[in-house]
Coordinates of C-alpha atoms in Angstrom, one line a residue:
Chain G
X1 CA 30.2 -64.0 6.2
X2 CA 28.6 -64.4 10.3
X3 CA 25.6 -66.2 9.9
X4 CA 24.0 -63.7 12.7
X5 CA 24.9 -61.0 10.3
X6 CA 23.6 -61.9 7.6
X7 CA 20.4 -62.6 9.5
X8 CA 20.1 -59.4 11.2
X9 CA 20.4 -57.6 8.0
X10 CA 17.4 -59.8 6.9
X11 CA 15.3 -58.8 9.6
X12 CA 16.3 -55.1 9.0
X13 CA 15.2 -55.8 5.5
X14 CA 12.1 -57.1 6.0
X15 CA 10.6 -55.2 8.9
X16 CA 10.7 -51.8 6.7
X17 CA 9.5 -53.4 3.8
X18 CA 7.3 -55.7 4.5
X19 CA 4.2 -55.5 6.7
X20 CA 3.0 -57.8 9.3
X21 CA 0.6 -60.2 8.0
X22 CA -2.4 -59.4 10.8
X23 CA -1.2 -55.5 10.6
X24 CA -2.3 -56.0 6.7
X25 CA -5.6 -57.7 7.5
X26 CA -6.8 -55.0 9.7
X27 CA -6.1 -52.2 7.1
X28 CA -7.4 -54.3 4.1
X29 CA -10.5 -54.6 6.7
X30 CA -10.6 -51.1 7.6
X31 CA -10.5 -50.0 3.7
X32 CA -13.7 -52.0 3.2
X33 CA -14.8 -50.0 6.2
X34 CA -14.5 -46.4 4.8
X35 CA -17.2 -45.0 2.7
X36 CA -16.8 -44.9 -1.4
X37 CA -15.6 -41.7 -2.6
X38 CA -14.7 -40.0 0.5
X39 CA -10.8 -38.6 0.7
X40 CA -10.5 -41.0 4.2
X41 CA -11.2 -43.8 1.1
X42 CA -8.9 -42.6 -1.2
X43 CA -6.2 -42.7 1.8
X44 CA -7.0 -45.9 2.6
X45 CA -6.3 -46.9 -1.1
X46 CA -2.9 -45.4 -1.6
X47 CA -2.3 -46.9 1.5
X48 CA -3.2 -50.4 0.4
X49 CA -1.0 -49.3 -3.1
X50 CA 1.9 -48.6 -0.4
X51 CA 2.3 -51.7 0.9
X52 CA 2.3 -53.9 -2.0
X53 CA 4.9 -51.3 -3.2
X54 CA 7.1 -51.8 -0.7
X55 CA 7.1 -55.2 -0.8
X56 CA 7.7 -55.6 -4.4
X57 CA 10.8 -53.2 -4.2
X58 CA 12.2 -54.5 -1.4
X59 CA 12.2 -51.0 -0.2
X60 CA 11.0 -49.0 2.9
X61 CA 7.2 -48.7 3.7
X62 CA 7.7 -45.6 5.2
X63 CA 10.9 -43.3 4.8
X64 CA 10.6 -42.2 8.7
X65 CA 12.3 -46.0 9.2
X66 CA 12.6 -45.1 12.8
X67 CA 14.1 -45.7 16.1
X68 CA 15.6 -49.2 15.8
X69 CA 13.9 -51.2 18.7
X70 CA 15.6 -54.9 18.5
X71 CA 14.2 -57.4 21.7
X72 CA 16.5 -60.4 22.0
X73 CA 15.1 -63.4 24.3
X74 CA 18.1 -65.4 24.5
X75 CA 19.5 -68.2 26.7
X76 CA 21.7 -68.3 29.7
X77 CA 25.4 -68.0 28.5
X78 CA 24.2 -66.2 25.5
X79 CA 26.8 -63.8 24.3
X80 CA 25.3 -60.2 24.4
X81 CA 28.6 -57.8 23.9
X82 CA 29.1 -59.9 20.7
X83 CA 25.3 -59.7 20.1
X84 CA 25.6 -56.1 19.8
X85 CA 28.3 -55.6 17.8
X86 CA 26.8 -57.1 15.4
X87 CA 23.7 -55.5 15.5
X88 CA 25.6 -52.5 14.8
X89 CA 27.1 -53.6 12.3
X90 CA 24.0 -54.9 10.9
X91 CA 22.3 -51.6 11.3
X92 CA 25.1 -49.8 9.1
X93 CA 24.9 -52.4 6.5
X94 CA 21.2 -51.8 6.0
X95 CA 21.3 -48.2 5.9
X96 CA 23.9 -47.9 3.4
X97 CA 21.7 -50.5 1.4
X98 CA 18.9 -47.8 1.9
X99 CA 16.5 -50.7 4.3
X100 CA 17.1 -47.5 6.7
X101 CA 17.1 -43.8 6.6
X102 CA 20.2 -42.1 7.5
X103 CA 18.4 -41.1 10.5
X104 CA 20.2 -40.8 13.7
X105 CA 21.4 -37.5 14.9
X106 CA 23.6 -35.9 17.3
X107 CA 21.3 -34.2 19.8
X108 CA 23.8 -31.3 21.2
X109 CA 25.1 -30.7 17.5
X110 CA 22.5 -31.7 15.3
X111 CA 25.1 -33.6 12.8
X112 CA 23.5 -36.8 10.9
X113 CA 27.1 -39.1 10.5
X114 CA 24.7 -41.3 8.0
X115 CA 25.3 -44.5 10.1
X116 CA 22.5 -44.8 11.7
X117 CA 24.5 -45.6 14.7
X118 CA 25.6 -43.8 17.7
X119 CA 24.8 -43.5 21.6
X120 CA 20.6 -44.9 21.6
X121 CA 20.9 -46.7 18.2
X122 CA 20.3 -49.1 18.3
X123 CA 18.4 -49.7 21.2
X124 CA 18.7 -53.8 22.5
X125 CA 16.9 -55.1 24.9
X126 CA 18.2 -58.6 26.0
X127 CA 15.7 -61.0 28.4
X128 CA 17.0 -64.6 29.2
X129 CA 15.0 -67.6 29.7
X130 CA 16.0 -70.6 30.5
X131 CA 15.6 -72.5 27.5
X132 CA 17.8 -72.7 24.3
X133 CA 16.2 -70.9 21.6
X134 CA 16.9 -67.8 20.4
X135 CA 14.7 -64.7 19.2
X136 CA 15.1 -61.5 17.8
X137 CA 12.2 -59.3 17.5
X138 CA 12.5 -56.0 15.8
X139 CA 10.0 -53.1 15.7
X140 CA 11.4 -50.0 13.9
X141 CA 8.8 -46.7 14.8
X142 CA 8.7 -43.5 13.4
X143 CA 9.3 -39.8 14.6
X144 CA 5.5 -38.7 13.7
X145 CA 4.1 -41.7 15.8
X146 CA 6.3 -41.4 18.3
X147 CA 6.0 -37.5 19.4
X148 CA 2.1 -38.2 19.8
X149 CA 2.8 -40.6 22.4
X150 CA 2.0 -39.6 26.1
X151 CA 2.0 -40.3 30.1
X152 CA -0.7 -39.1 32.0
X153 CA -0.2 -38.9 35.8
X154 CA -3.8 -39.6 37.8
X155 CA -5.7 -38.0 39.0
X156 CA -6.1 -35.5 36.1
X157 CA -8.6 -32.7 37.0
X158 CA -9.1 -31.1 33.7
X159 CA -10.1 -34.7 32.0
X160 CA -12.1 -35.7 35.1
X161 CA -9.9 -39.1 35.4
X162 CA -9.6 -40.6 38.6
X163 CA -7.3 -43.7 40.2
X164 CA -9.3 -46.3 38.6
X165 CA -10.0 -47.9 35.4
X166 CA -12.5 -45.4 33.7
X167 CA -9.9 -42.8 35.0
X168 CA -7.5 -44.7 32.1
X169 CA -9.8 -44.6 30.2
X170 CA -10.5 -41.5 30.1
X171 CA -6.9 -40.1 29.6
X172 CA -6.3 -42.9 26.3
X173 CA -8.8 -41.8 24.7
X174 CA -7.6 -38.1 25.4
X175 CA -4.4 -39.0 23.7
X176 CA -6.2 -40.4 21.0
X177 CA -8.1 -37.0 20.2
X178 CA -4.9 -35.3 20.8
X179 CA -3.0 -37.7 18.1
X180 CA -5.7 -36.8 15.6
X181 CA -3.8 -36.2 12.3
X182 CA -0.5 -36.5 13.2
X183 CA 0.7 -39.8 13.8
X184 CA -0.5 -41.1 10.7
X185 CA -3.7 -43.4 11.3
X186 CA -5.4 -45.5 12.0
X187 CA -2.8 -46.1 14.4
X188 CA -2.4 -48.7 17.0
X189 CA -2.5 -47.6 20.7
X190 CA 0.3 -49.7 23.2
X191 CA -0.2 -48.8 26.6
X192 CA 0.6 -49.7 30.7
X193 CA -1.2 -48.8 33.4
X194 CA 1.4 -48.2 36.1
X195 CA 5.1 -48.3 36.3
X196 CA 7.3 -45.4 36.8
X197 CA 7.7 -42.8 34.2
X198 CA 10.4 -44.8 32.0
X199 CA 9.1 -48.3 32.9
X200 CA 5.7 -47.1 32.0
X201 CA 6.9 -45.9 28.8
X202 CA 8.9 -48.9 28.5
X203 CA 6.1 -51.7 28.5
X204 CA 3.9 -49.7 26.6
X205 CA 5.7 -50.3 23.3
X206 CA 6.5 -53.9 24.3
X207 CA 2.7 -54.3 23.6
X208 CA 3.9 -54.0 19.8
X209 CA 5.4 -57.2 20.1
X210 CA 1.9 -58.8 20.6
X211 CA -0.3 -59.5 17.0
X212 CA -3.3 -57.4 16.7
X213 CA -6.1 -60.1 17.0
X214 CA -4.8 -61.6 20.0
X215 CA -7.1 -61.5 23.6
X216 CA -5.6 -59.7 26.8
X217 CA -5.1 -62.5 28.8
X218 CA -6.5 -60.4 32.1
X219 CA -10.3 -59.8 31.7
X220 CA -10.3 -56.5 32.6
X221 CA -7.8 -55.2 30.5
X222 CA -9.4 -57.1 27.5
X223 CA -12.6 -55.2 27.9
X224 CA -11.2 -52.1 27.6
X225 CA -8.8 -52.6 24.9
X226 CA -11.8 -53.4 22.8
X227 CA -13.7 -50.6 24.0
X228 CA -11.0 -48.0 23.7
X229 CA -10.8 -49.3 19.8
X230 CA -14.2 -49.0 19.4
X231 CA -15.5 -45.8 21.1
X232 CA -12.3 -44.5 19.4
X233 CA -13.3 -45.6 16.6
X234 CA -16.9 -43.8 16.7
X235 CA -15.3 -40.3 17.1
X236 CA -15.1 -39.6 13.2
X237 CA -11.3 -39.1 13.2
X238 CA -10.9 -41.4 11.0
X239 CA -7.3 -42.4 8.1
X240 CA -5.0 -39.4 8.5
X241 CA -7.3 -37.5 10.4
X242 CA -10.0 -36.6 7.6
X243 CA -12.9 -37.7 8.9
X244 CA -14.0 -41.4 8.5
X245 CA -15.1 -44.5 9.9
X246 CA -11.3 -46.0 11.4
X247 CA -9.3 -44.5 13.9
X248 CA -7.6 -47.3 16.1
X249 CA -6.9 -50.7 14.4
X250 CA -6.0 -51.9 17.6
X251 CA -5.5 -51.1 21.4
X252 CA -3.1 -53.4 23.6
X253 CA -2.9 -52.8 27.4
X254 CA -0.3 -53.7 29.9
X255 CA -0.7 -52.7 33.8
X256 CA 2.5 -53.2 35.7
X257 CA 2.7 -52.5 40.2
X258 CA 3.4 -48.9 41.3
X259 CA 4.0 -47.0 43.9
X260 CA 1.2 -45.0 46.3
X261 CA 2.3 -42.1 45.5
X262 CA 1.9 -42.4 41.3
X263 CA -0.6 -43.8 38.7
X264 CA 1.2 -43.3 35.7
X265 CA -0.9 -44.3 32.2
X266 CA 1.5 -44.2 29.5
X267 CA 0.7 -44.4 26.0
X268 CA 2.5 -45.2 22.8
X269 CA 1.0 -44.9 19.5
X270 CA 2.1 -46.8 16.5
X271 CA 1.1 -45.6 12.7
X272 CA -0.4 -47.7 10.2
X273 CA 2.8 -48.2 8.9
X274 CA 3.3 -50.4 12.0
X275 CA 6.9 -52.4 11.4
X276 CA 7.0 -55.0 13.3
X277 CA 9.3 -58.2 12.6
X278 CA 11.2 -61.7 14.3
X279 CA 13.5 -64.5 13.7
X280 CA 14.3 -67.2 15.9
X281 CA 17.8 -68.7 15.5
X282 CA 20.1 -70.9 15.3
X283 CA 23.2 -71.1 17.9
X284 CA 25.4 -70.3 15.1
X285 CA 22.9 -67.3 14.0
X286 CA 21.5 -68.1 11.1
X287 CA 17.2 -67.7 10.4
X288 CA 15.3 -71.1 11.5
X289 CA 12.1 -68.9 11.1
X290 CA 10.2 -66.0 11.1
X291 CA 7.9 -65.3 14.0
X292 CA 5.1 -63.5 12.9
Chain P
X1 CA -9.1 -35.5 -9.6
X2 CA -7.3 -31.4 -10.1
X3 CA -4.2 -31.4 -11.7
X4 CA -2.0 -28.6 -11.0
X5 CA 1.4 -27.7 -12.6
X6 CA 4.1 -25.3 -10.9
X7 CA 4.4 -22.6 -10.2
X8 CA 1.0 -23.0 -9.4
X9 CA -0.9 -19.7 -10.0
X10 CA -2.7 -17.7 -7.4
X11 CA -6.2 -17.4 -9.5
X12 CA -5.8 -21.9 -9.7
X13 CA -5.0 -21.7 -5.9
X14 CA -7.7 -19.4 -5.0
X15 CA -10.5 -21.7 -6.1
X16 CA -9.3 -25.2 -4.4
X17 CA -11.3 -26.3 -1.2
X18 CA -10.8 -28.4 0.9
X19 CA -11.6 -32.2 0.3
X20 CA -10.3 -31.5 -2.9
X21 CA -8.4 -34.2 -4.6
X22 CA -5.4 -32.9 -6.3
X23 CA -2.3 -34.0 -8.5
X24 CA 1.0 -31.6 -8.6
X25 CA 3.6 -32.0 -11.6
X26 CA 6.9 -30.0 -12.1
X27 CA 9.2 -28.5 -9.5
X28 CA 9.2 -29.2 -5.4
X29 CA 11.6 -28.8 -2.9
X30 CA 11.8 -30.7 0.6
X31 CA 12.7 -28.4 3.7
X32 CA 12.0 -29.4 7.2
X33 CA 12.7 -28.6 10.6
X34 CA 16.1 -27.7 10.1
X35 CA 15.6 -25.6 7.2
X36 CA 12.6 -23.8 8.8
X37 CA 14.7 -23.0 11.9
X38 CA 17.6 -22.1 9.6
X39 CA 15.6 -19.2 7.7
X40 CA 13.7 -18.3 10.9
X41 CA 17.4 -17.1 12.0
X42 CA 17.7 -15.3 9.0
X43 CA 19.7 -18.0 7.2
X44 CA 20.3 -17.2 3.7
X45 CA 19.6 -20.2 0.8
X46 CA 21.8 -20.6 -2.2
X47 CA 20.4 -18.1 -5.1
X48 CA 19.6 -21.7 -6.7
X49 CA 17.0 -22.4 -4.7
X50 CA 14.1 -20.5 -6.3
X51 CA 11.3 -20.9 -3.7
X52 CA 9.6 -17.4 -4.5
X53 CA 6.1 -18.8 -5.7
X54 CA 6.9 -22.3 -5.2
X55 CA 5.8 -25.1 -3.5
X56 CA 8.1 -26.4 -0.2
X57 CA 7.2 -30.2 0.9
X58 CA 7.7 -31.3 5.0
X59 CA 10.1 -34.1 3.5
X60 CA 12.7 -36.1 4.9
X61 CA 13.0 -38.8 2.3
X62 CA 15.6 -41.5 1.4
X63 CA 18.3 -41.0 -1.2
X64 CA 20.6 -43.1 -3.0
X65 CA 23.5 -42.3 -4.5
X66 CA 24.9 -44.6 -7.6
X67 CA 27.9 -45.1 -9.1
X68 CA 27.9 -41.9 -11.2
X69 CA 27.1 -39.5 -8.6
X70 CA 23.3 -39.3 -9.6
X71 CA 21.0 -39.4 -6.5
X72 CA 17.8 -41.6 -6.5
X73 CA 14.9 -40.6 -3.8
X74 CA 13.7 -44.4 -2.9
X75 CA 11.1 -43.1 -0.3
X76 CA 9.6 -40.0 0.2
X77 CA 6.1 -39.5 2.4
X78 CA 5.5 -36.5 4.5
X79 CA 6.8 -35.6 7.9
X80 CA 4.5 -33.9 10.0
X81 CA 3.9 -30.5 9.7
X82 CA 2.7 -28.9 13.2
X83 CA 6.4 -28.5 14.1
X84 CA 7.0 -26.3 11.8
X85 CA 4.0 -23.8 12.8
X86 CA 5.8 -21.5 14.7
X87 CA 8.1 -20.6 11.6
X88 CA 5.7 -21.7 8.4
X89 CA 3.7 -18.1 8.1
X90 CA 6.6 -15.9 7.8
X91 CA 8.0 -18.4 5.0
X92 CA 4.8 -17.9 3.0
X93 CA 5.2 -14.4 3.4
X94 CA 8.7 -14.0 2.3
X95 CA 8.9 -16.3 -0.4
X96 CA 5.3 -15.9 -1.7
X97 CA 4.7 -19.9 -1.3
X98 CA 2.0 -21.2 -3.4
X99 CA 1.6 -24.7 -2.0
X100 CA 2.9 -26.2 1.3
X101 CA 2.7 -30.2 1.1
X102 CA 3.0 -32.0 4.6
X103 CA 1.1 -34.1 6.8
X104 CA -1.3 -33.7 9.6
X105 CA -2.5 -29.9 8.8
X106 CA -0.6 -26.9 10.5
X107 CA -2.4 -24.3 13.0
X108 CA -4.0 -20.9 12.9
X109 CA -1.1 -18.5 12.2
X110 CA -0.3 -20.7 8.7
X111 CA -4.1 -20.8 8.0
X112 CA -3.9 -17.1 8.2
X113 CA -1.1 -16.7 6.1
X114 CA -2.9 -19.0 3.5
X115 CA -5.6 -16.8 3.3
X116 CA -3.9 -13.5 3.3
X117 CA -0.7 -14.7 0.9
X118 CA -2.9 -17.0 -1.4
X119 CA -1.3 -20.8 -0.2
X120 CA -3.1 -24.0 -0.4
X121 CA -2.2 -26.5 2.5
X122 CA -1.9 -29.8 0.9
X123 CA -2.0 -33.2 2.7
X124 CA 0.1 -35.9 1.1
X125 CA -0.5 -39.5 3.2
X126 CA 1.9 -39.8 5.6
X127 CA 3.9 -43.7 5.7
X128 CA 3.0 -43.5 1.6
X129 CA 6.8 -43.6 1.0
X130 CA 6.6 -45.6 -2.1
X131 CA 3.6 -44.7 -3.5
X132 CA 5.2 -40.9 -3.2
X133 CA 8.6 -41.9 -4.4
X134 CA 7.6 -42.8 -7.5
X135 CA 5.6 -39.8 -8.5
X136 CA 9.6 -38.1 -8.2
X137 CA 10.9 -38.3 -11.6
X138 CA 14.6 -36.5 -11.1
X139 CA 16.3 -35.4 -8.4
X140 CA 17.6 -31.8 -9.8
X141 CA 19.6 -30.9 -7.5
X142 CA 20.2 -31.3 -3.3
X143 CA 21.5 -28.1 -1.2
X144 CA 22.8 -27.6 2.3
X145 CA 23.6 -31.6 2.4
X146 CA 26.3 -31.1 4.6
X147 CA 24.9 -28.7 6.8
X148 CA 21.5 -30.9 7.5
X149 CA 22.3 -34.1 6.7
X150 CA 20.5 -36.2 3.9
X151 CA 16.6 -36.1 5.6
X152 CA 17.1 -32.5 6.5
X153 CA 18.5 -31.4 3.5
X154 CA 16.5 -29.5 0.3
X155 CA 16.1 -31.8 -2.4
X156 CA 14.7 -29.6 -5.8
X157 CA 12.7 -32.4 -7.3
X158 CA 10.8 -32.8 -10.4
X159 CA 7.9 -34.7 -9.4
X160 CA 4.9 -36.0 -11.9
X161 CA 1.3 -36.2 -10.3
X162 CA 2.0 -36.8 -6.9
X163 CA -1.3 -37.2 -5.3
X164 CA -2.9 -34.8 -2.3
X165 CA -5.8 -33.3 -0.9
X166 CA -6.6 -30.1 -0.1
X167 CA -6.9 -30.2 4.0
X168 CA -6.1 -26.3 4.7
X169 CA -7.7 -23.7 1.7
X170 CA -6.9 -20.5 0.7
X171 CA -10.4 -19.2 2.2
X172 CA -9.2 -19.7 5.7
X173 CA -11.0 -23.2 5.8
X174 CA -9.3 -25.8 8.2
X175 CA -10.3 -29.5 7.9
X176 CA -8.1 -30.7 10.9
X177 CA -9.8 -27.6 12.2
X178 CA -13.8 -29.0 12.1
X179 CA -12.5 -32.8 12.4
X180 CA -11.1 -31.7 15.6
X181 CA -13.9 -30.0 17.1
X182 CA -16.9 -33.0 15.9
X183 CA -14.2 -35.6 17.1
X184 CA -14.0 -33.4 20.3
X185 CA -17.5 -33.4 20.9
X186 CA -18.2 -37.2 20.1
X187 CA -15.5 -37.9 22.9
X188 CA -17.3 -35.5 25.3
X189 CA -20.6 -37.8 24.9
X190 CA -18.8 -40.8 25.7
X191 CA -16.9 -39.9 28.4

């Protein structure tokens, strides 16, 4: 059978199963966190149960498995149409192995063909480089997560947010209180300050790719990922929404160049059930490794 | 730790608050946003699916079929709930629903209906797909598959202590409601 196949499948496999390693960490840490006998606890717990579950079944983590996100960082020459047939073909393997929901549907007729692919999905995006390795990242995010996301275009009157950086702040930690129950917390906030309305969009779930105890590399932007996390996390949202002590595991900020005329902050949020995977590979396609 | 069995009765429902932690055995069936829209037309359901007193759960889970036919549900956490909002309180009304199971609490007009109709709001944790799935003992049946598709369709499942919390009561108390407003607040002093 293709060796890229087989490996893609893998991936699939284990990005819905299995959860990051730091992504684990944080919530183990953020159990400790909650206070004994409260129902944010006893979220926290099942939770916890949850992902070893999955795991051990080899099954999904969450049934919502997702848009299918795949970021390929490939070398010049690399062959991308063949690339993405396979991924297709990948995709349809692992849904009808049940790795993936039947969960792609016709937007003008509303009918689910069970593949999993169609026009959008999967979604690829290819970046070369100029060296030979190859690797596949995957993150697969959830309907509930992703309809709590938002763009905020500055200034904002209502919220008091001006061009600068405590305007941003400002509007994140809006969306934040706005996300409150619904996209299944704590969550993880991916966001860019800037871009146009798609591009902003755009880099603000490539922040997913990076691991959650990792340092902004631009001071500024480090300073107030850590402060959106923790002045977020002092607003008694908490696990689910029902009051506690963790709202935000994590907050990772991009800023990309705009134009005059727009400040854009976009923001994605990602749910605790944050499925995020990668594989380098060989040229032939087969796994040399996985990346996180 | 409350264990309830359907069909739930009101007097049981009427004394549940919220924060409570709750366990529901026997009969549940999965309709979500296509279903809700669907009866909000005045779709009819099949005579088989007896939701009068019952309990309906935001579900779009994942199913396996095997050899034999049989179906399997593999995952199963809830979907979230708001969306259906605009349709939920005239379902409780209709059907006399005892228990709506979902995720992120649902607004006013369903809080209203909970109180007037005698309906608990019950929050399962969302992403706890495995942890859910297997509390569902038997699939009974499936209906509209075609229609919907698989996530969308109703599932009738027989479920054994699957685990909830009371966030939306009977008594017209909201948790998302008061988290909401002190989270609210909070944000305004650090702003």
């Amino acid at each position: 059978m293709n060796e890229l196949f087989v490996s893609l499948v893998e991936l699939i496999r284990v990005t819905s199963a299995e959860i990051p390693a730091d992504v684990h960490r944080a919530i183990l840490h953020s159990l400790e966190q909650e206070k004994k006998g409260t129902i944010a606890e006893s979220a926290m717990k099942i939770i916890d149960q949850n992902i070893a579950l999955a795991k051990r079944k080899s099954q999904p983590i969450c049934q919502d498995t997702g848009s299918i996100i795949f970021y390929v960082d490939c070398p010049v020459g690399f062959d991308q149409i063949t690339f993405e047939e396979t991924a297709r073909d990948a995709v349809k393997e692992a849904t009808k192995k049940g790795f993936l929901r039947q969960n792609s549907v016709d937007s003008l007729n509303g009918k689910n063909d069970g593949t999993n692919v169609g026009p959008g999905s999967p979604v690829i995006h290819f970046h070369q480089h100029r060296h030979n390795s190859i690797e596949v990242r995957l993150v697969l995010k959830g309907g509930g997560c992703e309809n709590v996301g938002a763009q905020y275009s500055l200034p904002n009157e209502k919220l008091k947010a001006n061009r600068d950086l405590d305007g941003c702040r400002k509007v994140i930690l809006d969306a934040v209180l706005q996300a409150q129950g619904k996209g299944c917390g704590p969550g993880i906030l991916g966001v860019c300050i800037g871009g146009d309305r798609a591009t902003g969009y755009e880099y603000s779930k490539q922040q997913f790719l990076r691991v959650l105890d990792d340092s902004n590399p631009m001071e500024e932007l480090d300073k107030l990922e850590k402060d959106i996390t923790k002045t977020a996390n002092e607003l008694g949202i908490g696990p689910m929404g029902f009051g506690g002590k963790t709202t935000l595991l994590g907050t990772k900020i991009t800023a990309s160049n705009r134009l005059p005329a727009s400040f854009f902050v976009s923001i994605s949020y990602m749910c605790w059930a944050y499925r995020r995977q990668g594989i380098s590979l060989a040229p032939a396609g087969s796994l040399e490794k996985w990346l996180y | 730790m409350i264990s309830l069995h359907t069909p739930i009765q009101e007097s049981a429902l009427r004394t549940l608050k919220v924060g409570d932690a709750v366990t529901i055995s026997g009969t549940i069936f999965t309709g979500r946003d296509a279903v809700h829209k669907y009866l909000h037309e005045g779709g009819q359901l099949p005579p088989e699916v007896k939701l009068q007193g019952g309990v309906i759960y935001h579900c779009g889970p994942v199913v396996m079929q095997d050899a034999t036919g049989g179906y399997k549900v593999t995952a199963a956490g809830p979907t979230t709930s708001i969306r259906e909002e605009p349709y939920q309180a005239a379902i409780i009304k209709e059907f006399g629903l005892r228990g709506v199971i979902g995720k992120g609490g649902m607004g006013e007009k369903t809080l209203n209906a909970c109180k007037e109709y005698g309906c608990v709001y019950f929050h399962a944790i969302g992403g706890a797909a495995q942890v859910l799935a297997e509390c569902v003992k038997k699939v009974r049946n499936v209906y509209m598959l075609e229609k919907f598709g698989s996530p969308e369709a109703i599932w009738e499942l027989e479920v054994e202590n699957f685990p909830v919390f009371v966030t939306m009561d009977a008594q017209g108390n909201s948790l998302h409601q008061s988290v909401f407003n002190a989270s609210q607040a909070a944000l305004l002093d650090r702003v």
